Short mmCIF file of C-alpha atoms in Angstrom, two decimals:
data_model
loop_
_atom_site.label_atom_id
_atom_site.label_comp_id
_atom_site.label_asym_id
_atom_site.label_seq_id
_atom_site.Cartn_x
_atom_site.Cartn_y
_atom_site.Cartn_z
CA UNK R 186 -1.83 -74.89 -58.87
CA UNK R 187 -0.95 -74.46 -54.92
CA UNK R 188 -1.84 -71.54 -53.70
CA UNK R 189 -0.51 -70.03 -49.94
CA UNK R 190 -2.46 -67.51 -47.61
CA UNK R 191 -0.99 -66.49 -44.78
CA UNK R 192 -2.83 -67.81 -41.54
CA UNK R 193 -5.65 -65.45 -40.16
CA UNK R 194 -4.71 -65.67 -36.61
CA UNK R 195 -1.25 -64.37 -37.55
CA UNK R 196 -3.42 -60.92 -38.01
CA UNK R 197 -4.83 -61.49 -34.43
CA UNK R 198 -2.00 -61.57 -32.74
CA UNK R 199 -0.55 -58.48 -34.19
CA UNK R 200 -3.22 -56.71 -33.81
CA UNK R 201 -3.17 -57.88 -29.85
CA UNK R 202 0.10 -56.54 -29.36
CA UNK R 203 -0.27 -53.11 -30.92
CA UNK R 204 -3.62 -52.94 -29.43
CA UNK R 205 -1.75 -53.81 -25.32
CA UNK R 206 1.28 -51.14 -26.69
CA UNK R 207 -1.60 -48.19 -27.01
CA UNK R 208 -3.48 -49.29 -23.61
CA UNK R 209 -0.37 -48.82 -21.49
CA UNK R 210 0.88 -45.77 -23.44
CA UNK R 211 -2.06 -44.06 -24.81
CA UNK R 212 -3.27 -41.74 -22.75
CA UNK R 213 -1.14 -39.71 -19.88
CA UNK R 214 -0.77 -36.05 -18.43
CA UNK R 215 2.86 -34.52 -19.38
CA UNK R 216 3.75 -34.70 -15.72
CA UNK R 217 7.03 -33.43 -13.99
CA UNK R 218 8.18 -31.51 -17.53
CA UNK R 219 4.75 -29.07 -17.23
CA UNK R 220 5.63 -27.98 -13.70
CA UNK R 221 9.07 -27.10 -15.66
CA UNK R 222 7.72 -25.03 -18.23
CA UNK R 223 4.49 -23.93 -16.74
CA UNK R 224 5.38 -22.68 -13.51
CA UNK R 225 8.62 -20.39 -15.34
CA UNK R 226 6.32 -19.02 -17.73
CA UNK R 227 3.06 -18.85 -15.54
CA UNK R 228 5.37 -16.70 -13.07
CA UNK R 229 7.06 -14.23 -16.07
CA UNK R 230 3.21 -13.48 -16.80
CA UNK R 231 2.44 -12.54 -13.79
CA UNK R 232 4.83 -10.43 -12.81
CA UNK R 233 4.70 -8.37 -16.44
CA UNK R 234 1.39 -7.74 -16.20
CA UNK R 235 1.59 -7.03 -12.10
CA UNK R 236 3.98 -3.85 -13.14
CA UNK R 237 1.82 -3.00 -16.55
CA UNK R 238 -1.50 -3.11 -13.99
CA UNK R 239 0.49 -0.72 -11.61
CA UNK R 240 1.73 1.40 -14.40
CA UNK R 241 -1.73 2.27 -16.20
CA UNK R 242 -3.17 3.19 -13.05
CA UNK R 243 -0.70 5.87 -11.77
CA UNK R 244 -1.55 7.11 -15.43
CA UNK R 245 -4.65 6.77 -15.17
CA UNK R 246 -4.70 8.95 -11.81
CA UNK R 247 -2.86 11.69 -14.20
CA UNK R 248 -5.72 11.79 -16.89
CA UNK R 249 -8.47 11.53 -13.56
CA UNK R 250 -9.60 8.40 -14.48
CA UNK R 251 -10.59 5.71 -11.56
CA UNK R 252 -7.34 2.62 -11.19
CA UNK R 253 -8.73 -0.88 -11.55
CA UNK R 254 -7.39 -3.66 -10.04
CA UNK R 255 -7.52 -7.13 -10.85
CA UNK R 256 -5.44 -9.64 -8.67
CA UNK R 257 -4.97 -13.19 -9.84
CA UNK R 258 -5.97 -15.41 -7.10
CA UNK R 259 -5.07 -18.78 -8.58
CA UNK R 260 -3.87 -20.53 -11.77
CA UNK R 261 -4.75 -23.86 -12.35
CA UNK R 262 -3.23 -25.58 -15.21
CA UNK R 263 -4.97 -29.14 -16.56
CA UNK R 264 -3.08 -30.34 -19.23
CA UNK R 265 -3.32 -33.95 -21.00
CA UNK R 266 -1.10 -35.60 -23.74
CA UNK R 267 -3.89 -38.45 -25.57
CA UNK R 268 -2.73 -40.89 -28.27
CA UNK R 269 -3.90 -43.73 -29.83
CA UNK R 270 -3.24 -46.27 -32.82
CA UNK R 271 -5.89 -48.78 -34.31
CA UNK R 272 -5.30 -51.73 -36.38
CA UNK R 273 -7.90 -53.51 -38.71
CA UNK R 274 -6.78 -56.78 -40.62
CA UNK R 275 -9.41 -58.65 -42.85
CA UNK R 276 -8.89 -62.00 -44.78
CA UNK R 277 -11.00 -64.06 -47.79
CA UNK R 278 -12.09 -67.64 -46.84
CA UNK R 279 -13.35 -68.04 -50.60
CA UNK R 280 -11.17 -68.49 -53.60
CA UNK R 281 -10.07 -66.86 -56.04
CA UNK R 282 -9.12 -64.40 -53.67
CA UNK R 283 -8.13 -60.57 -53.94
CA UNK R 284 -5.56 -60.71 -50.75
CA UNK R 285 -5.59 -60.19 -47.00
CA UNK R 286 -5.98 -56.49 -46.40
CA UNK R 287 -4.41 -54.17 -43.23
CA UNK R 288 -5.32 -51.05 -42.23
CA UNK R 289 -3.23 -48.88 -39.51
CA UNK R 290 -4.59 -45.37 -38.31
CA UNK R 291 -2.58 -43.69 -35.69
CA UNK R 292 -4.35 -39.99 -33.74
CA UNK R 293 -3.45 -37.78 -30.98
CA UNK R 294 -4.50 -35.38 -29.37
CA UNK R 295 -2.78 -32.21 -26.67
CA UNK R 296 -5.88 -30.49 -24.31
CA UNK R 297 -4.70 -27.46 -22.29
CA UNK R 298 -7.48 -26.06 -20.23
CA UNK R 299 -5.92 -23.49 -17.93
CA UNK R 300 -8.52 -22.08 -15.36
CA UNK R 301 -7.35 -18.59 -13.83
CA UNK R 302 -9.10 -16.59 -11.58
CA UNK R 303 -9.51 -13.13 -10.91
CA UNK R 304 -10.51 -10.97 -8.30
CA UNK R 305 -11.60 -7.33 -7.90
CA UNK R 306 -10.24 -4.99 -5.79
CA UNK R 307 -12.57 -3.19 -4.34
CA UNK R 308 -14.47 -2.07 -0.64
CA UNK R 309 -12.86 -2.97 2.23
CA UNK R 310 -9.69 -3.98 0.40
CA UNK R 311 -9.16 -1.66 -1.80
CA UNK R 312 -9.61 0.92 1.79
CA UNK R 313 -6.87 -1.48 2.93
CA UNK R 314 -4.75 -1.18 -0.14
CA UNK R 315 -4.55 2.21 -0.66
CA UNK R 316 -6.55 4.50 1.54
CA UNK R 317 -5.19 3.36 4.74
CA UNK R 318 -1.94 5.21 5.46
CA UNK R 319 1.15 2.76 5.74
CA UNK R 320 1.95 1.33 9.20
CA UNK R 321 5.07 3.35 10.91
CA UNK R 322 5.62 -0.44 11.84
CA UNK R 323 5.91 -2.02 8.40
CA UNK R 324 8.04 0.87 7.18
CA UNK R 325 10.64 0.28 9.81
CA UNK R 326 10.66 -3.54 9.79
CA UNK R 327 11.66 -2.74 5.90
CA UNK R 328 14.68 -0.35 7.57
CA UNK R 329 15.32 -3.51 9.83
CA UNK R 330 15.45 -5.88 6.64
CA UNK R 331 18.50 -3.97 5.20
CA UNK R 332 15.89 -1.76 2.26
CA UNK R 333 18.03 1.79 2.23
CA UNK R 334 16.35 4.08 5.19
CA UNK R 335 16.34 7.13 3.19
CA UNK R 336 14.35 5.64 0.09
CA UNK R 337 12.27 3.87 2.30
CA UNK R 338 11.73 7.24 3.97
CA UNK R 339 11.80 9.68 1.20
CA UNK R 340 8.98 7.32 -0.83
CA UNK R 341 7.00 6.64 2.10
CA UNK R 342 7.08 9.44 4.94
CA UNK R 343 5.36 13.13 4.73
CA UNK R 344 7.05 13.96 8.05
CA UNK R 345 8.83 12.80 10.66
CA UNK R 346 8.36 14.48 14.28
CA UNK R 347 7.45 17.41 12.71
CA UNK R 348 10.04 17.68 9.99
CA UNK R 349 8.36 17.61 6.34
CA UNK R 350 9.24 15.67 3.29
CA UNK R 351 8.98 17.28 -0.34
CA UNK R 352 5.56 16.76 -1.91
CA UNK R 353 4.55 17.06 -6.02
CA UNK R 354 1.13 15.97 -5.61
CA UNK R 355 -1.18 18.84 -6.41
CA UNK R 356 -3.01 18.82 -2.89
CA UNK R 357 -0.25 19.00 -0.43
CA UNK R 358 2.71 20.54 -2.80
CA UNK R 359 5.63 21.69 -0.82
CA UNK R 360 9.30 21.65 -0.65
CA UNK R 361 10.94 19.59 2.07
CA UNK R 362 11.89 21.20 5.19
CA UNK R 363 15.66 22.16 5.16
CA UNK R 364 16.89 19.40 7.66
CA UNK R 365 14.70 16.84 6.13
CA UNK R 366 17.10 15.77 3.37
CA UNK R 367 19.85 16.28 5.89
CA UNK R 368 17.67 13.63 8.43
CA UNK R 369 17.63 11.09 5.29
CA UNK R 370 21.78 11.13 4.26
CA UNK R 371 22.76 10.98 8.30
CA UNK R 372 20.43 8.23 8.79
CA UNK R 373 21.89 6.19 5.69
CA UNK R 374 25.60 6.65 7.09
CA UNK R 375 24.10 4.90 10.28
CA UNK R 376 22.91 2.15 8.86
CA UNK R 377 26.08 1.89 6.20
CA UNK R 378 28.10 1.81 9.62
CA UNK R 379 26.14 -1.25 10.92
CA UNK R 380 27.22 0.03 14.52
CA UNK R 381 23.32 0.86 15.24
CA UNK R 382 20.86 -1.66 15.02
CA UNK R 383 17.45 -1.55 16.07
CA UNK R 384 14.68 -3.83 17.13
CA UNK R 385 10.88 -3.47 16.65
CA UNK R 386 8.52 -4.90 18.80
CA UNK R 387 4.30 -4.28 19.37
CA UNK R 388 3.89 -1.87 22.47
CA UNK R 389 -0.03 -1.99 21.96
CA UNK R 390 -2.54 -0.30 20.20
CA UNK R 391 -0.96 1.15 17.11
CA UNK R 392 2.61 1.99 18.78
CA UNK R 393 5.37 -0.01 18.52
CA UNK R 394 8.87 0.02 20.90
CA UNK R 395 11.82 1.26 18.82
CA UNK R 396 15.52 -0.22 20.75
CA UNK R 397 18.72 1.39 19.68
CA UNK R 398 21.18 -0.76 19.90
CA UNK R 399 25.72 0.29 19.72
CA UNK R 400 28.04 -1.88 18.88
CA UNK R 401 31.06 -0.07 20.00
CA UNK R 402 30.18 2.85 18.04
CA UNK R 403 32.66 5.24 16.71
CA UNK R 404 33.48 9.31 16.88
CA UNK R 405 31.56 9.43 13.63
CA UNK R 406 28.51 7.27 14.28
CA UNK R 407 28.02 9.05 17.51
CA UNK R 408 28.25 12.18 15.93
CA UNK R 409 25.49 11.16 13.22
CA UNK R 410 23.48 9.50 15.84
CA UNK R 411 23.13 13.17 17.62
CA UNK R 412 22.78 15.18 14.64
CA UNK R 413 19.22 12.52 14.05
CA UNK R 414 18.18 13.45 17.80
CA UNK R 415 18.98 17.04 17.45
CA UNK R 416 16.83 17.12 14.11
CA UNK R 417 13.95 15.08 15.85
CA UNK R 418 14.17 16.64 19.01
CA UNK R 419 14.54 13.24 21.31
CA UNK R 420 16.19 12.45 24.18
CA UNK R 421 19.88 12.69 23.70
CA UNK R 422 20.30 9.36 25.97
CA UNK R 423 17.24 7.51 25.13
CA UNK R 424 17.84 3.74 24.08
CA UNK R 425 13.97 2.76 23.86
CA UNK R 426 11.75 4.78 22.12
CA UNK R 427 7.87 4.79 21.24
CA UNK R 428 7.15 4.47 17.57
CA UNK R 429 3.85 5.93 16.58
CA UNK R 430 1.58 7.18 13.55
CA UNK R 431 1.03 10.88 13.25
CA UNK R 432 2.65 14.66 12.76
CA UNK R 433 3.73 15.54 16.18
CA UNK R 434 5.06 13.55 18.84
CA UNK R 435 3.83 13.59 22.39
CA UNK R 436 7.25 13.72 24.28
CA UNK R 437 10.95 13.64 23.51
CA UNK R 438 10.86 9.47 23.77
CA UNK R 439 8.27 9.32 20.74
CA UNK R 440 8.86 9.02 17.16
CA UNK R 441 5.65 10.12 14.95
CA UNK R 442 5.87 9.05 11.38
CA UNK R 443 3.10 10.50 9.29
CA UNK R 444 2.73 8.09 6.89
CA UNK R 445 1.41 7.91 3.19
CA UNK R 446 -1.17 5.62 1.91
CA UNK R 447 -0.53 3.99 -1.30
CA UNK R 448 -3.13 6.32 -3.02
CA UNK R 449 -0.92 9.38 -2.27
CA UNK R 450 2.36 7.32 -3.20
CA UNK R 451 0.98 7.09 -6.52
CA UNK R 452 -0.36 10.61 -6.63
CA UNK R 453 2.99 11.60 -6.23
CA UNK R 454 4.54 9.70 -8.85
CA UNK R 455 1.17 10.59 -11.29
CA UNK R 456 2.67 14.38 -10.54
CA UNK R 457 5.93 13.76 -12.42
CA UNK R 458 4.43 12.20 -15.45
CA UNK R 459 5.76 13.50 -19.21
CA UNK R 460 2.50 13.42 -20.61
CA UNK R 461 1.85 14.50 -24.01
CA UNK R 462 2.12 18.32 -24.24
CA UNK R 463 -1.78 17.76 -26.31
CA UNK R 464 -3.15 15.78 -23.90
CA UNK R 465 -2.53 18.99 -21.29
CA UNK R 466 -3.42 21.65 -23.84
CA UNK R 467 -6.76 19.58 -24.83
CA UNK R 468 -7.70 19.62 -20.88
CA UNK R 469 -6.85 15.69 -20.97
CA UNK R 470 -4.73 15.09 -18.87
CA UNK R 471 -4.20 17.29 -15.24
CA UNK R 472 -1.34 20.27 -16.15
CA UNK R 473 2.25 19.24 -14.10
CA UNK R 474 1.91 21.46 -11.00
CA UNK R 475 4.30 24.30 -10.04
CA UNK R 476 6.75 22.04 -8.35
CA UNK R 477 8.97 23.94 -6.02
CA UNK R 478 12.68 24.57 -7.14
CA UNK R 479 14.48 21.40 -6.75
CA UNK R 480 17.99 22.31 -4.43
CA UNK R 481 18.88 18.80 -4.11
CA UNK R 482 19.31 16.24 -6.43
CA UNK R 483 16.82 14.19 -3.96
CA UNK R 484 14.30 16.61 -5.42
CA UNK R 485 14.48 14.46 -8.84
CA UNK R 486 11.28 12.35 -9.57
CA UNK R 487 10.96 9.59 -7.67
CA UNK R 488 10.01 7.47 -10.85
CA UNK R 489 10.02 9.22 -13.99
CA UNK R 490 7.55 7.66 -16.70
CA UNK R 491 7.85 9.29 -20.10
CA UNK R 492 5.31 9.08 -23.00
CA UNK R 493 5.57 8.48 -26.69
CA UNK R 494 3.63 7.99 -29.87
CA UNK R 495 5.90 4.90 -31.13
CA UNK R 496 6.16 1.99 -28.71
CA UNK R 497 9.66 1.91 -27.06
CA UNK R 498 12.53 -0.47 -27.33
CA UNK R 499 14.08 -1.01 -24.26
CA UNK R 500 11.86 -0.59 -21.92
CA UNK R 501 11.42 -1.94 -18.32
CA UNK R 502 7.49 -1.45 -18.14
CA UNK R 503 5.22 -0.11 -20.98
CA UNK R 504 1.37 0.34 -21.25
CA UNK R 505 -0.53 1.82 -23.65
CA UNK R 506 -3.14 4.21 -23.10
CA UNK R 507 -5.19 7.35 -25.03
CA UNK R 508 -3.20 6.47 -28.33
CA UNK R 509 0.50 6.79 -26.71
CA UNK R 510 2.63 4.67 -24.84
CA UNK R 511 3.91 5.27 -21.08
CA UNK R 512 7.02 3.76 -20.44
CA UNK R 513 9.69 3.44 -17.89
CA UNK R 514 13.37 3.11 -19.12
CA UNK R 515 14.79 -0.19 -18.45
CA UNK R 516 18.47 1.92 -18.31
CA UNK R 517 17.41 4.29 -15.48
CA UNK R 518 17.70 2.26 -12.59
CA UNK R 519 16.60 4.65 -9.92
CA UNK R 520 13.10 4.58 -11.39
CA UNK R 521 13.25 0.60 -11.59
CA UNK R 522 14.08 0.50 -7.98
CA UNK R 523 12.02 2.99 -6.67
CA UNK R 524 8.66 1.24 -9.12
CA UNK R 525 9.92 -2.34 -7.54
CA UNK R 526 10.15 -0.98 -4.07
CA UNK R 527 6.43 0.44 -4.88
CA UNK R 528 5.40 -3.04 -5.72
CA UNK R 529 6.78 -4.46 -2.29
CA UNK R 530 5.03 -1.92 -0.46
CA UNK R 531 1.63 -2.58 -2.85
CA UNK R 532 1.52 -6.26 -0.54
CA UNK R 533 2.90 -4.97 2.38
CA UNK R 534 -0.16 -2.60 2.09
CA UNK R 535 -2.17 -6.13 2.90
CA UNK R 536 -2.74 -6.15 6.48
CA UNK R 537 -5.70 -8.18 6.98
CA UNK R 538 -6.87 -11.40 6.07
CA UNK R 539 -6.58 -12.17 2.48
CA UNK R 540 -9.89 -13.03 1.45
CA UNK R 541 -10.63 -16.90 0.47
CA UNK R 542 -10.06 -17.91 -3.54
CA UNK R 543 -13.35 -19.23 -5.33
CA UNK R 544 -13.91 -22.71 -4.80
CA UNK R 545 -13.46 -24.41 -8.38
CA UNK R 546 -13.92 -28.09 -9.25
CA UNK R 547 -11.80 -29.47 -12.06
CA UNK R 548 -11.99 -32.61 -13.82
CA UNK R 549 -9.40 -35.23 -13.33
CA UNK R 550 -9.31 -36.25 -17.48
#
């Protein structure tokens, strides 16, 4: 009888070749594909939970509980992609023999370790975030930028040279003075017209120099343009003017915008709340204040959050706090631009050095 057996070293060598495929192969990062999905998704995160975070504390302020805020100061993702495949081959010298034997076992493995980081708000920027009033500087850079002048105004300003703004919060309620609204609608015809421009620059201290610049302006411009000096009592013929913080102005040359701080931005839209009719009954939640009679449909809540038991379908921001859910509509689009226009105010509120992210060592896999 002749019997065959395959050679041993034929075993070797395969096992050489799988063994080189798994070295170069084996082990790598996902690379250029993670920045694809991680930075998209990272981003969506971030910016849902930045309006949920704003939304729960302007509730919060309703119910008189203290806002928290959290910011995320970096994401760090460290992701790896492992794999790796093993071949075993064994052989009998002796005779009779049961048979060469092969074994194969393949494994992999996906690691994700994301490393966030978050940091409190709190003492001298949480003064800076929302104590501090806005600057009269920032708020008319925004104009500058092409944001609508009278929401920038309306969500902003308490009173301009003098002339008041409306006010729900409980401590400073008030209807608007009767040119105020009229000051808002002539100023957004201006700027619709694009004949008057204007250019901020620092004067010093806290003022700024406001230039009014014409472009060949017409019958109807001009006659806007006076109607804004009549109302704020400047110089008819003044092309420069001073652009300060507070109620009154010091000459006919001076603007004075009395700014609000973010605190009292949000105080204002905590006001307008539909809370649970309970919650106000049970001493929860503050009672809606006597607003004054609205007479202009710019008397309308600036953002109006309502409240339910049953979590909302189509909403645009929705937290959920004391057993019901606060919501904003995603159909009502004046209260999605006025709550995004709060957000871009929320960093513009920033204007100090941002303080310097932990220092974090991560491994290199």
């Amino acid at each position: 009888m002749v019997l065959t057996r395959r050679h041993p070293l034929h075993g070797i060598r395969l096992a050489l070749v799988l063994t080189t495929v798994c070295c170069v192969g084996g082990c790598g990062t996902l690379g250029p594909a993670s920045v694809q999905r991680d930075r998209t998704e990272y981003g969506d995160v971030l910016a849902s939970t930045w309006k949920e975070q704003t939304l729960l504390n302007i509730v919060k302020l309703r119910y008189g509980d203290a806002p928290v805020y959290l910011d995320v100061s970096s994401v760090i993702s460290s992701s790896a992609l492992e794999s790796q495949v093993s071949l075993g081959s064994s052989w009998f010298s002796g005779f009779p023999s049961d048979g060469d034997s092969q074994t194969v076992l393949a494994t992999g493995r996906y690691t994700d370790r994301p490393t966030i980081s978050y940091t409190p708000l709190s003492g001298e920027r949480f003064s800076r975030y929302l104590l501090c009033p806005l600057s009269p500087g920032a708020v008319f850079s925004l104009i500058q930028a092409g944001y609508p002048v009278d929401r920038v105004l309306q969500l902003t300003t308490r009173a301009i040279n003098g002339v008041y703004n409306r006010s729900t919060s409980p401590t400073r309620i008030r209807s608007a003075d009767p040119r105020f609204y009229q000051l808002l609608d002539t100023l957004r015809r201006i700027q619709r017209s694009e004949a008057l421009g204007m250019r901020i620059s620092p004067r010093g201290d806290d003022d700024n120099s406001l230039m009014i610049i014409s472009r060949g302006v017409p019958a109807s411009v001009a006659k806007d343009s006076h109607a804004v000096r009549e109302i704020l009592q400047l110089k008819p013929d003044a092309s420069e003017l001073t652009l300060t913080f507070g109620m009154v102005p010091r000459s006919d040359t001076e603007v004075a915008v009395l700014t609000r701080s973010m605190s009292e931005i949000f105080a204002e839209i905590a006001a307008t709340i539909e809370a649970p009719p309970e919650h106000v009954a049970q001493g929860r939640a503050n009672p809606m204040p006597a607003l004054p009679e609205a007479t202009s449909p710019w008397d309308q809540p600036l953002v109006r959050i309502r409240s339910s038991t049953e979590r909302p379908a189509d909403a645009y921001a929705t937290v959920r706090y004391r057993d019901h859910w606060f919501w904003i509509d995603d159909r009502d689009m004046r209260s999605k631009s006025e709550f995004l226009f709060i957000l871009v105010l929320f960093s513009l509120a920033e204007t100090g050095v941002a303080p310097q992210a932990p220092v974090i060592t991560v491994p290199a896999n």
